[in-house]
Amino acid sequence: MTKAWYNKGYFGKNYFSLTIEQGFLQVVNGKAAMALSGTWSFGTKSYGMSKPDTVMDVAPIPGLSLAVPDPLLHLGCGATLSIAKSSQNPEGAAAVFEFMLTRQFYQEMNRDWPGKWTLPAKELPPDTLKGIAYPMFEKTITSMHDAFDAGQYGYATWTFWPDATNSYLIDGIEQVWLNRVTTNAYLGRIQTLFARELKEGKVPPLPQRAS
């Protein structure tokens, strides 16, 4: 499917040369119809715009299969909060993490850096963003919380896929688009890598899903 999209020019003729910031500026300037991205780009979208809500909007990616609910939001966690076994002050490290999960930290982060700290935690409901960020961001975070509560979410590959598999998933798909690797060969390689990393215990465990 994505190869068909690439061949039709949906990703733009400058896909391999534009930065994320340049790509969003094309949307703002009317040179591109849309851009696929995550909440981390809310800060990027506001570059050079005093009122980003007046020039763009946000919508979830439509369901691409009848087997999944629509919309199905993507949960992508790029890091974990962890304390090393060798830490000489684990209680102090835990105290820092506890502060990072407070309402105060949540609001201050999203005031200056919207989208970089959008935890779907029940202790931090989306209404805490009222008056903090711009309306488009508030609306999106509210829809995220609703979807997570309803169990209408899936995982971005980098969240729970092992490193080698995910690395090839990203690099290999562009080779498919450029007709350097067949789709079947690409999927076969992914299966081989995943099976090996699963056997080696490198696949992170999935948390319990919302009901």
mmCIF file of N, CA and C in Angstrom, residues 64-189:
data_model
loop_
_atom_site.group_PDB
_atom_site.id
_atom_site.type_symbol
_atom_site.label_atom_id
_atom_site.label_comp_id
_atom_site.label_asym_id
_atom_site.label_seq_id
_atom_site.Cartn_x
_atom_site.Cartn_y
_atom_site.Cartn_z
ATOM 1 N N LEU A 64 -7.362 1.435 8.212
ATOM 2 C CA LEU A 64 -7.011 0.874 6.904
ATOM 3 C C LEU A 64 -7.449 -0.573 6.771
ATOM 4 N N SER A 65 -8.232 -1.046 7.716
ATOM 5 C CA SER A 65 -8.714 -2.419 7.679
ATOM 6 C C SER A 65 -10.025 -2.497 8.440
ATOM 7 N N LEU A 66 -10.936 -3.351 7.973
ATOM 8 C CA LEU A 66 -12.197 -3.552 8.674
ATOM 9 C C LEU A 66 -11.995 -4.321 9.977
ATOM 10 N N ALA A 67 -10.801 -4.864 10.181
ATOM 11 C CA ALA A 67 -10.521 -5.666 11.364
ATOM 12 C C ALA A 67 -10.150 -4.823 12.579
ATOM 13 N N VAL A 68 -10.003 -3.513 12.385
ATOM 14 C CA VAL A 68 -9.608 -2.650 13.495
ATOM 15 C C VAL A 68 -10.630 -1.538 13.658
ATOM 16 N N PRO A 69 -10.775 -0.991 14.874
ATOM 17 C CA PRO A 69 -11.711 0.119 15.083
ATOM 18 C C PRO A 69 -11.229 1.370 14.378
ATOM 19 N N ASP A 70 -12.147 2.260 14.097
ATOM 20 C CA ASP A 70 -11.819 3.496 13.398
ATOM 21 C C ASP A 70 -12.376 4.673 14.195
ATOM 22 N N PRO A 71 -11.540 5.620 14.628
ATOM 23 C CA PRO A 71 -10.102 5.663 14.353
ATOM 24 C C PRO A 71 -9.308 4.771 15.305
ATOM 25 N N LEU A 72 -8.107 4.425 14.885
ATOM 26 C CA LEU A 72 -7.181 3.664 15.708
ATOM 27 C C LEU A 72 -5.932 4.518 15.894
ATOM 28 N N LEU A 73 -5.765 5.047 17.099
ATOM 29 C CA LEU A 73 -4.635 5.934 17.333
ATOM 30 C C LEU A 73 -3.342 5.161 17.549
ATOM 31 N N HIS A 74 -2.249 5.801 17.225
ATOM 32 C CA HIS A 74 -0.930 5.175 17.347
ATOM 33 C C HIS A 74 -0.252 5.654 18.624
ATOM 34 N N LEU A 75 0.125 4.718 19.466
ATOM 35 C CA LEU A 75 0.848 5.034 20.692
ATOM 36 C C LEU A 75 2.327 4.770 20.449
ATOM 37 N N GLY A 76 3.114 5.819 20.464
ATOM 38 C CA GLY A 76 4.539 5.668 20.219
ATOM 39 C C GLY A 76 5.358 6.247 21.359
ATOM 40 N N CYS A 77 6.029 5.407 22.112
ATOM 41 C CA CYS A 77 6.878 5.848 23.217
ATOM 42 C C CYS A 77 8.331 5.703 22.788
ATOM 43 N N GLY A 78 9.041 6.810 22.752
ATOM 44 C CA GLY A 78 10.415 6.767 22.286
ATOM 45 C C GLY A 78 11.437 6.550 23.380
ATOM 46 N N ALA A 79 10.992 6.426 24.627
ATOM 47 C CA ALA A 79 11.929 6.246 25.732
ATOM 48 C C ALA A 79 11.199 5.663 26.928
ATOM 49 N N THR A 80 11.948 5.209 27.891
ATOM 50 C CA THR A 80 11.383 4.725 29.143
ATOM 51 C C THR A 80 12.023 5.491 30.301
ATOM 52 N N LEU A 81 11.313 5.549 31.407
ATOM 53 C CA LEU A 81 11.866 6.136 32.621
ATOM 54 C C LEU A 81 12.408 4.983 33.464
ATOM 55 N N SER A 82 13.718 4.901 33.557
ATOM 56 C CA SER A 82 14.344 3.736 34.201
ATOM 57 C C SER A 82 15.414 4.185 35.189
ATOM 58 N N ILE A 83 15.595 3.367 36.208
ATOM 59 C CA ILE A 83 16.631 3.610 37.211
ATOM 60 C C ILE A 83 17.627 2.456 37.137
ATOM 61 N N ALA A 84 18.877 2.773 36.979
ATOM 62 C CA ALA A 84 19.918 1.755 36.858
ATOM 63 C C ALA A 84 20.081 0.977 38.165
ATOM 64 N N LYS A 85 20.331 -0.308 38.040
ATOM 65 C CA LYS A 85 20.563 -1.134 39.226
ATOM 66 C C LYS A 85 21.771 -0.626 40.022
ATOM 67 N N SER A 86 22.722 -0.008 39.323
ATOM 68 C CA SER A 86 23.943 0.466 39.985
ATOM 69 C C SER A 86 23.799 1.869 40.567
ATOM 70 N N SER A 87 22.588 2.450 40.473
ATOM 71 C CA SER A 87 22.386 3.811 40.969
ATOM 72 C C SER A 87 22.705 3.895 42.457
ATOM 73 N N GLN A 88 23.438 4.944 42.835
ATOM 74 C CA GLN A 88 23.770 5.152 44.241
ATOM 75 C C GLN A 88 22.667 5.920 44.975
ATOM 76 N N ASN A 89 21.687 6.416 44.222
ATOM 77 C CA ASN A 89 20.594 7.162 44.846
ATOM 78 C C ASN A 89 19.287 6.874 44.107
ATOM 79 N N PRO A 90 18.805 5.638 44.168
ATOM 80 C CA PRO A 90 17.577 5.289 43.442
ATOM 81 C C PRO A 90 16.359 6.053 43.942
ATOM 82 N N GLU A 91 16.325 6.367 45.249
ATOM 83 C CA GLU A 91 15.195 7.123 45.779
ATOM 84 C C GLU A 91 15.155 8.534 45.185
ATOM 85 N N GLY A 92 16.325 9.124 45.022
ATOM 86 C CA GLY A 92 16.385 10.454 44.420
ATOM 87 C C GLY A 92 15.944 10.429 42.968
ATOM 88 N N ALA A 93 16.367 9.388 42.243
ATOM 89 C CA ALA A 93 15.955 9.257 40.844
ATOM 90 C C ALA A 93 14.445 9.060 40.750
ATOM 91 N N ALA A 94 13.889 8.259 41.660
ATOM 92 C CA ALA A 94 12.441 8.028 41.665
ATOM 93 C C ALA A 94 11.688 9.319 41.968
ATOM 94 N N ALA A 95 12.250 10.153 42.833
ATOM 95 C CA ALA A 95 11.608 11.425 43.165
ATOM 96 C C ALA A 95 11.549 12.335 41.942
ATOM 97 N N VAL A 96 12.601 12.304 41.122
ATOM 98 C CA VAL A 96 12.601 13.093 39.887
ATOM 99 C C VAL A 96 11.499 12.609 38.955
ATOM 100 N N PHE A 97 11.373 11.297 38.816
ATOM 101 C CA PHE A 97 10.332 10.733 37.950
ATOM 102 C C PHE A 97 8.940 11.106 38.459
ATOM 103 N N GLU A 98 8.762 11.057 39.761
ATOM 104 C CA GLU A 98 7.459 11.411 40.327
ATOM 105 C C GLU A 98 7.108 12.864 40.024
ATOM 106 N N PHE A 99 8.095 13.744 40.091
ATOM 107 C CA PHE A 99 7.845 15.145 39.751
ATOM 108 C C PHE A 99 7.493 15.294 38.266
ATOM 109 N N MET A 100 8.128 14.510 37.407
ATOM 110 C CA MET A 100 7.867 14.588 35.968
ATOM 111 C C MET A 100 6.459 14.123 35.612
ATOM 112 N N LEU A 101 5.788 13.458 36.537
ATOM 113 C CA LEU A 101 4.431 12.988 36.297
ATOM 114 C C LEU A 101 3.378 13.842 36.991
ATOM 115 N N THR A 102 3.809 14.983 37.525
ATOM 116 C CA THR A 102 2.865 15.856 38.216
ATOM 117 C C THR A 102 2.150 16.781 37.234
ATOM 118 N N ARG A 103 1.034 17.321 37.687
ATOM 119 C CA ARG A 103 0.265 18.276 36.881
ATOM 120 C C ARG A 103 1.109 19.502 36.530
ATOM 121 N N GLN A 104 1.905 19.987 37.490
ATOM 122 C CA GLN A 104 2.721 21.172 37.257
ATOM 123 C C GLN A 104 3.704 20.953 36.116
ATOM 124 N N PHE A 105 4.405 19.829 36.146
ATOM 125 C CA PHE A 105 5.394 19.542 35.110
ATOM 126 C C PHE A 105 4.712 19.384 33.758
ATOM 127 N N TYR A 106 3.577 18.678 33.751
ATOM 128 C CA TYR A 106 2.797 18.450 32.540
ATOM 129 C C TYR A 106 2.407 19.775 31.883
ATOM 130 N N GLN A 107 1.929 20.715 32.686
ATOM 131 C CA GLN A 107 1.493 21.999 32.152
ATOM 132 C C GLN A 107 2.671 22.831 31.665
ATOM 133 N N GLU A 108 3.739 22.883 32.434
ATOM 134 C CA GLU A 108 4.876 23.704 32.050
ATOM 135 C C GLU A 108 5.552 23.180 30.791
ATOM 136 N N MET A 109 5.651 21.863 30.664
ATOM 137 C CA MET A 109 6.244 21.279 29.469
ATOM 138 C C MET A 109 5.426 21.612 28.231
ATOM 139 N N ASN A 110 4.111 21.486 28.326
ATOM 140 C CA ASN A 110 3.268 21.704 27.159
ATOM 141 C C ASN A 110 3.019 23.173 26.867
ATOM 142 N N ARG A 111 3.316 24.032 27.800
ATOM 143 C CA ARG A 111 3.235 25.470 27.535
ATOM 144 C C ARG A 111 4.368 25.890 26.609
ATOM 145 N N ASP A 112 5.546 25.382 26.870
ATOM 146 C CA ASP A 112 6.724 25.794 26.106
ATOM 147 C C ASP A 112 7.140 24.790 25.024
ATOM 148 N N TRP A 113 6.678 23.561 25.149
ATOM 149 C CA TRP A 113 7.137 22.512 24.231
ATOM 150 C C TRP A 113 5.974 21.560 23.961
ATOM 151 N N PRO A 114 4.905 22.039 23.333
ATOM 152 C CA PRO A 114 3.697 21.217 23.159
ATOM 153 C C PRO A 114 3.964 19.933 22.393
ATOM 154 N N GLY A 115 3.344 18.864 22.892
ATOM 155 C CA GLY A 115 3.435 17.594 22.201
ATOM 156 C C GLY A 115 4.566 16.693 22.633
ATOM 157 N N LYS A 116 5.492 17.202 23.410
ATOM 158 C CA LYS A 116 6.634 16.384 23.810
ATOM 159 C C LYS A 116 6.375 15.602 25.095
ATOM 160 N N TRP A 117 5.301 15.909 25.761
ATOM 161 C CA TRP A 117 5.025 15.238 27.029
ATOM 162 C C TRP A 117 3.519 15.043 27.144
ATOM 163 N N THR A 118 2.973 14.127 26.354
ATOM 164 C CA THR A 118 1.524 13.935 26.280
ATOM 165 C C THR A 118 1.137 12.572 26.830
ATOM 166 N N LEU A 119 1.446 12.358 28.078
ATOM 167 C CA LEU A 119 1.125 11.091 28.703
ATOM 168 C C LEU A 119 -0.382 10.903 28.830
ATOM 169 N N PRO A 120 -0.913 9.777 28.350
ATOM 170 C CA PRO A 120 -2.363 9.515 28.500
ATOM 171 C C PRO A 120 -2.678 8.936 29.871
ATOM 172 N N ALA A 121 -2.251 9.643 30.914
ATOM 173 C CA ALA A 121 -2.454 9.156 32.275
ATOM 174 C C ALA A 121 -3.738 9.722 32.862
ATOM 175 N N LYS A 122 -4.494 8.883 33.561
ATOM 176 C CA LYS A 122 -5.766 9.329 34.137
ATOM 177 C C LYS A 122 -5.563 10.421 35.179
ATOM 178 N N GLU A 123 -4.383 10.439 35.811
ATOM 179 C CA GLU A 123 -4.137 11.463 36.812
ATOM 180 C C GLU A 123 -3.897 12.830 36.169
ATOM 181 N N LEU A 124 -3.672 12.849 34.863
ATOM 182 C CA LEU A 124 -3.402 14.086 34.152
ATOM 183 C C LEU A 124 -4.405 14.228 33.008
ATOM 184 N N PRO A 125 -5.675 14.509 33.307
ATOM 185 C CA PRO A 125 -6.695 14.612 32.263
ATOM 186 C C PRO A 125 -6.391 15.758 31.312
ATOM 187 N N PRO A 126 -6.889 15.680 30.080
ATOM 188 C CA PRO A 126 -6.557 16.704 29.079
ATOM 189 C C PRO A 126 -7.020 18.101 29.426
ATOM 190 N N ASP A 127 -7.998 18.239 30.334
ATOM 191 C CA ASP A 127 -8.454 19.590 30.658
ATOM 192 C C ASP A 127 -7.390 20.392 31.403
ATOM 193 N N THR A 128 -6.317 19.740 31.817
ATOM 194 C CA THR A 128 -5.233 20.485 32.455
ATOM 195 C C THR A 128 -4.518 21.381 31.447
ATOM 196 N N LEU A 129 -4.776 21.177 30.158
ATOM 197 C CA LEU A 129 -4.126 21.988 29.141
ATOM 198 C C LEU A 129 -4.928 23.230 28.774
ATOM 199 N N LYS A 130 -6.118 23.396 29.351
ATOM 200 C CA LYS A 130 -6.940 24.544 29.022
ATOM 201 C C LYS A 130 -6.179 25.843 29.309
ATOM 202 N N GLY A 131 -6.059 26.649 28.265
ATOM 203 C CA GLY A 131 -5.369 27.917 28.413
ATOM 204 C C GLY A 131 -3.855 27.803 28.390
ATOM 205 N N ILE A 132 -3.337 26.575 28.272
ATOM 206 C CA ILE A 132 -1.892 26.370 28.275
ATOM 207 C C ILE A 132 -1.349 26.378 26.851
ATOM 208 N N ALA A 133 -1.925 25.526 26.006
ATOM 209 C CA ALA A 133 -1.481 25.437 24.625
ATOM 210 C C ALA A 133 -2.590 25.943 23.707
ATOM 211 N N TYR A 134 -2.366 25.883 22.398
ATOM 212 C CA TYR A 134 -3.379 26.393 21.472
ATOM 213 C C TYR A 134 -4.488 25.362 21.267
ATOM 214 N N PRO A 135 -5.691 25.795 20.825
ATOM 215 C CA PRO A 135 -6.873 24.923 20.760
ATOM 216 C C PRO A 135 -6.685 23.635 19.963
ATOM 217 N N MET A 136 -5.958 23.687 18.844
ATOM 218 C CA MET A 136 -5.770 22.496 18.031
ATOM 219 C C MET A 136 -5.049 21.404 18.822
ATOM 220 N N PHE A 137 -4.080 21.804 19.613
ATOM 221 C CA PHE A 137 -3.345 20.855 20.436
ATOM 222 C C PHE A 137 -4.243 20.291 21.528
ATOM 223 N N GLU A 138 -5.011 21.174 22.189
ATOM 224 C CA GLU A 138 -5.919 20.728 23.250
ATOM 225 C C GLU A 138 -6.932 19.714 22.715
ATOM 226 N N LYS A 139 -7.491 20.002 21.551
ATOM 227 C CA LYS A 139 -8.478 19.109 20.946
ATOM 228 C C LYS A 139 -7.878 17.738 20.651
ATOM 229 N N THR A 140 -6.667 17.736 20.146
ATOM 230 C CA THR A 140 -6.014 16.478 19.788
ATOM 231 C C THR A 140 -5.733 15.638 21.025
ATOM 232 N N ILE A 141 -5.228 16.260 22.076
ATOM 233 C CA ILE A 141 -4.916 15.524 23.293
ATOM 234 C C ILE A 141 -6.190 14.957 23.911
ATOM 235 N N THR A 142 -7.285 15.715 23.859
ATOM 236 C CA THR A 142 -8.557 15.220 24.371
ATOM 237 C C THR A 142 -9.001 13.981 23.618
ATOM 238 N N SER A 143 -8.896 13.999 22.296
ATOM 239 C CA SER A 143 -9.280 12.830 21.488
ATOM 240 C C SER A 143 -8.375 11.649 21.770
ATOM 241 N N MET A 144 -7.105 11.916 22.065
ATOM 242 C CA MET A 144 -6.176 10.836 22.407
ATOM 243 C C MET A 144 -6.599 10.149 23.698
ATOM 244 N N HIS A 145 -6.898 10.937 24.711
ATOM 245 C CA HIS A 145 -7.316 10.375 25.996
ATOM 246 C C HIS A 145 -8.581 9.534 25.829
ATOM 247 N N ASP A 146 -9.525 10.020 25.041
ATOM 248 C CA ASP A 146 -10.766 9.285 24.815
ATOM 249 C C ASP A 146 -10.490 7.953 24.131
ATOM 250 N N ALA A 147 -9.612 7.967 23.132
ATOM 251 C CA ALA A 147 -9.296 6.743 22.393
ATOM 252 C C ALA A 147 -8.558 5.735 23.277
ATOM 253 N N PHE A 148 -7.637 6.219 24.081
ATOM 254 C CA PHE A 148 -6.898 5.305 24.956
ATOM 255 C C PHE A 148 -7.814 4.687 26.004
ATOM 256 N N ASP A 149 -8.727 5.486 26.544
ATOM 257 C CA ASP A 149 -9.674 4.954 27.514
ATOM 258 C C ASP A 149 -10.565 3.884 26.902
ATOM 259 N N ALA A 150 -10.876 4.033 25.605
ATOM 260 C CA ALA A 150 -11.747 3.079 24.910
ATOM 261 C C ALA A 150 -10.974 1.900 24.331
ATOM 262 N N GLY A 151 -9.648 1.886 24.494
ATOM 263 C CA GLY A 151 -8.847 0.795 23.946
ATOM 264 C C GLY A 151 -8.655 0.889 22.448
ATOM 265 N N GLN A 152 -8.915 2.057 21.856
ATOM 266 C CA GLN A 152 -8.774 2.223 20.413
ATOM 267 C C GLN A 152 -7.381 2.746 20.078
ATOM 268 N N TYR A 153 -6.389 1.902 20.296
ATOM 269 C CA TYR A 153 -5.024 2.319 20.016
ATOM 270 C C TYR A 153 -4.175 1.127 19.600
ATOM 271 N N GLY A 154 -3.173 1.437 18.844
ATOM 272 C CA GLY A 154 -2.168 0.459 18.451
ATOM 273 C C GLY A 154 -0.805 1.040 18.789
ATOM 274 N N TYR A 155 0.251 0.283 18.511
ATOM 275 C CA TYR A 155 1.588 0.725 18.889
ATOM 276 C C TYR A 155 2.434 1.068 17.675
ATOM 277 N N ALA A 156 3.153 2.180 17.755
ATOM 278 C CA ALA A 156 4.164 2.473 16.754
ATOM 279 C C ALA A 156 5.276 1.431 16.912
ATOM 280 N N THR A 157 5.913 1.092 15.814
ATOM 281 C CA THR A 157 6.869 -0.036 15.847
ATOM 282 C C THR A 157 8.023 0.188 16.809
ATOM 283 N N TRP A 158 8.468 1.443 16.945
ATOM 284 C CA TRP A 158 9.637 1.661 17.800
ATOM 285 C C TRP A 158 9.319 1.507 19.285
ATOM 286 N N THR A 159 8.047 1.402 19.621
ATOM 287 C CA THR A 159 7.669 1.308 21.029
ATOM 288 C C THR A 159 7.964 -0.068 21.611
ATOM 289 N N PHE A 160 7.608 -1.122 20.887
ATOM 290 C CA PHE A 160 7.793 -2.464 21.443
ATOM 291 C C PHE A 160 8.434 -3.446 20.471
ATOM 292 N N TRP A 161 8.967 -2.956 19.364
ATOM 293 C CA TRP A 161 9.706 -3.846 18.465
ATOM 294 C C TRP A 161 11.183 -3.823 18.832
ATOM 295 N N PRO A 162 11.869 -4.943 18.678
ATOM 296 C CA PRO A 162 13.304 -4.969 18.977
ATOM 297 C C PRO A 162 14.087 -4.142 17.964
ATOM 298 N N ASP A 163 15.294 -3.751 18.341
ATOM 299 C CA ASP A 163 16.063 -2.752 17.587
ATOM 300 C C ASP A 163 16.358 -3.135 16.137
ATOM 301 N N ALA A 164 16.919 -4.316 15.916
ATOM 302 C CA ALA A 164 17.319 -4.690 14.553
ATOM 303 C C ALA A 164 16.116 -4.783 13.628
ATOM 304 N N THR A 165 15.022 -5.353 14.133
ATOM 305 C CA THR A 165 13.808 -5.475 13.330
ATOM 306 C C THR A 165 13.267 -4.110 12.957
ATOM 307 N N ASN A 166 13.176 -3.235 13.933
ATOM 308 C CA ASN A 166 12.620 -1.909 13.670
ATOM 309 C C ASN A 166 13.526 -1.095 12.755
ATOM 310 N N SER A 167 14.829 -1.251 12.908
ATOM 311 C CA SER A 167 15.762 -0.527 12.052
ATOM 312 C C SER A 167 15.586 -0.932 10.593
ATOM 313 N N TYR A 168 15.447 -2.230 10.356
ATOM 314 C CA TYR A 168 15.264 -2.676 8.976
ATOM 315 C C TYR A 168 13.884 -2.296 8.456
ATOM 316 N N LEU A 169 12.889 -2.316 9.316
ATOM 317 C CA LEU A 169 11.547 -1.918 8.903
ATOM 318 C C LEU A 169 11.573 -0.521 8.295
ATOM 319 N N ILE A 170 12.324 0.387 8.910
ATOM 320 C CA ILE A 170 12.397 1.777 8.454
ATOM 321 C C ILE A 170 13.247 1.905 7.200
ATOM 322 N N ASP A 171 14.444 1.321 7.234
ATOM 323 C CA ASP A 171 15.351 1.443 6.092
ATOM 324 C C ASP A 171 14.880 0.621 4.893
ATOM 325 N N GLY A 172 14.309 -0.535 5.177
ATOM 326 C CA GLY A 172 13.936 -1.439 4.098
ATOM 327 C C GLY A 172 12.748 -0.981 3.280
ATOM 328 N N ILE A 173 11.788 -0.292 3.919
ATOM 329 C CA ILE A 173 10.587 0.095 3.183
ATOM 330 C C ILE A 173 10.917 1.078 2.069
ATOM 331 N N GLU A 174 11.916 1.921 2.279
ATOM 332 C CA GLU A 174 12.308 2.843 1.220
ATOM 333 C C GLU A 174 12.952 2.096 0.060
ATOM 334 N N GLN A 175 13.625 0.986 0.357
ATOM 335 C CA GLN A 175 14.175 0.155 -0.714
ATOM 336 C C GLN A 175 13.064 -0.502 -1.524
ATOM 337 N N VAL A 176 11.958 -0.814 -0.843
ATOM 338 C CA VAL A 176 10.794 -1.358 -1.544
ATOM 339 C C VAL A 176 10.216 -0.305 -2.486
ATOM 340 N N TRP A 177 10.087 0.916 -1.988
ATOM 341 C CA TRP A 177 9.545 2.000 -2.813
ATOM 342 C C TRP A 177 10.395 2.232 -4.055
ATOM 343 N N LEU A 178 11.712 2.080 -3.915
ATOM 344 C CA LEU A 178 12.634 2.351 -5.024
ATOM 345 C C LEU A 178 12.873 1.119 -5.896
ATOM 346 N N ASN A 179 12.088 0.045 -5.660
ATOM 347 C CA ASN A 179 12.164 -1.190 -6.460
ATOM 348 C C ASN A 179 13.514 -1.893 -6.347
ATOM 349 N N ARG A 180 14.179 -1.721 -5.211
ATOM 350 C CA ARG A 180 15.445 -2.409 -4.982
ATOM 351 C C ARG A 180 15.251 -3.698 -4.201
ATOM 352 N N VAL A 181 14.111 -3.823 -3.531
ATOM 353 C CA VAL A 181 13.763 -5.026 -2.779
ATOM 354 C C VAL A 181 12.285 -5.304 -3.028
ATOM 355 N N THR A 182 11.935 -6.561 -3.215
ATOM 356 C CA THR A 182 10.529 -6.896 -3.410
ATOM 357 C C THR A 182 9.796 -6.851 -2.071
ATOM 358 N N THR A 183 8.490 -6.690 -2.131
ATOM 359 C CA THR A 183 7.696 -6.664 -0.905
ATOM 360 C C THR A 183 7.843 -7.964 -0.141
ATOM 361 N N ASN A 184 7.800 -9.102 -0.844
ATOM 362 C CA ASN A 184 7.918 -10.393 -0.168
ATOM 363 C C ASN A 184 9.281 -10.565 0.490
ATOM 364 N N ALA A 185 10.341 -10.117 -0.179
ATOM 365 C CA ALA A 185 11.679 -10.223 0.405
ATOM 366 C C ALA A 185 11.794 -9.332 1.640
ATOM 367 N N TYR A 186 11.203 -8.169 1.563
ATOM 368 C CA TYR A 186 11.206 -7.228 2.690
ATOM 369 C C TYR A 186 10.500 -7.831 3.897
ATOM 370 N N LEU A 187 9.300 -8.363 3.697
ATOM 371 C CA LEU A 187 8.548 -8.953 4.804
ATOM 372 C C LEU A 187 9.239 -10.200 5.344
ATOM 373 N N GLY A 188 9.853 -10.974 4.448
ATOM 374 C CA GLY A 188 10.575 -12.166 4.888
ATOM 375 C C GLY A 188 11.751 -11.822 5.777
ATOM 376 N N ARG A 189 12.470 -10.767 5.414
ATOM 377 C CA ARG A 189 13.609 -10.327 6.219
ATOM 378 C C ARG A 189 13.149 -9.850 7.596
#
